Amino acid sequence: MNFTLGTAQLGLDYGIANSSGKPDKNSAFEILNQSVKSGVRYYDTAAAYGNSEEILGEFFSSHNSDVFIITKIPPVADRKSV
């Protein structure tokens, strides 16, 4: 079974019950480290998720992990350029 970790909470003050804001970089890295150890291979992110793409890039650039980063982009006005 494959699991995907959503990463909006790594880059934004995200969640209705979130009273402490987004995690600092060390905490975000610990979350990612535990997810890798648990077998998570898919990570969902987007440019709209604050700096979550940067956090993922920095973390996985120093970890030899077989993962897939799934990101979303805003709508493109000129579809011919896609």
Short mmCIF file of C-alpha atoms in Angstrom, two decimals:
data_model
loop_
_atom_site.label_atom_id
_atom_site.label_comp_id
_atom_site.label_asym_id
_atom_site.label_seq_id
_atom_site.Cartn_x
_atom_site.Cartn_y
_atom_site.Cartn_z
CA MET A 1 0.00 0.00 0.00
CA ASN A 2 1.30 3.48 -0.87
CA PHE A 3 0.80 6.49 1.34
CA THR A 4 1.15 10.15 0.39
CA LEU A 5 2.20 12.80 2.88
CA GLY A 6 0.57 16.17 2.31
CA THR A 7 3.01 18.97 3.08
CA ALA A 8 0.88 22.11 3.33
CA GLN A 9 1.45 22.02 7.08
CA LEU A 10 5.23 22.23 6.54
CA GLY A 11 5.04 25.56 4.75
CA LEU A 12 1.93 27.25 6.16
CA ASP A 13 0.10 27.85 9.42
CA TYR A 14 -2.31 25.14 8.29
CA GLY A 15 -5.19 23.33 9.95
CA ILE A 16 -8.28 24.33 11.86
CA ALA A 17 -6.88 23.09 15.20
CA ASN A 18 -3.36 24.41 14.58
CA SER A 19 -2.57 26.86 17.36
CA SER A 20 1.23 26.73 17.11
CA GLY A 21 1.83 27.64 13.44
CA LYS A 22 4.06 25.79 11.01
CA PRO A 23 6.91 23.65 12.31
CA ASP A 24 10.45 25.03 12.30
CA LYS A 25 12.90 23.51 9.80
CA ASN A 26 14.32 20.97 12.25
CA SER A 27 10.84 19.75 13.17
CA ALA A 28 9.84 19.59 9.50
CA PHE A 29 12.96 17.53 8.75
CA GLU A 30 12.13 15.18 11.63
CA ILE A 31 8.60 14.70 10.25
CA LEU A 32 10.07 13.93 6.81
CA ASN A 33 12.72 11.63 8.29
CA GLN A 34 10.08 9.64 10.18
CA SER A 35 7.90 9.44 7.08
CA VAL A 36 10.80 8.02 5.03
CA LYS A 37 11.55 5.49 7.79
CA SER A 38 7.87 4.51 7.75
CA GLY A 39 7.95 3.85 4.00
CA VAL A 40 6.21 6.95 2.67
CA ARG A 41 7.36 7.52 -0.92
CA TYR A 42 4.89 10.13 -2.18
CA TYR A 43 4.87 13.77 -1.07
CA ASP A 44 2.17 16.21 -2.15
CA THR A 45 3.09 19.90 -2.35
CA ALA A 46 2.28 23.08 -4.28
CA ALA A 47 3.64 26.57 -4.82
CA ALA A 48 0.66 27.76 -2.75
CA TYR A 49 1.90 25.78 0.29
CA GLY A 50 4.33 28.46 1.47
CA ASN A 51 7.90 27.17 1.49
CA SER A 52 7.03 23.46 1.57
CA GLU A 53 8.66 22.86 -1.85
CA GLU A 54 11.90 24.39 -0.56
CA ILE A 55 11.79 22.26 2.60
CA LEU A 56 11.24 19.09 0.56
CA GLY A 57 14.01 20.02 -1.87
CA GLU A 58 16.50 20.74 0.89
CA PHE A 59 15.63 17.60 2.84
CA PHE A 60 15.69 15.17 -0.09
CA SER A 61 18.82 16.69 -1.65
CA SER A 62 20.76 15.23 1.28
CA HIS A 63 18.86 11.93 1.56
CA ASN A 64 19.23 9.07 -0.88
CA SER A 65 15.55 8.15 -0.99
CA ASP A 66 13.40 6.77 -3.77
CA VAL A 67 10.51 9.23 -3.51
CA PHE A 68 8.06 11.02 -5.75
CA ILE A 69 7.31 14.71 -5.28
CA ILE A 70 3.85 15.64 -6.54
CA THR A 71 3.42 19.37 -7.03
CA LYS A 72 0.69 21.51 -8.47
CA ILE A 73 0.93 24.75 -10.40
CA PRO A 74 -1.56 27.59 -10.84
CA PRO A 75 -3.74 27.52 -13.99
CA VAL A 76 -1.91 28.56 -17.13
CA ALA A 77 -3.62 31.28 -19.19
CA ASP A 78 -2.06 30.20 -22.49
CA ARG A 79 -2.56 26.43 -22.72
CA LYS A 80 -0.48 26.30 -25.93
CA SER A 81 2.60 27.01 -23.84
CA VAL A 82 2.09 23.96 -21.64
#
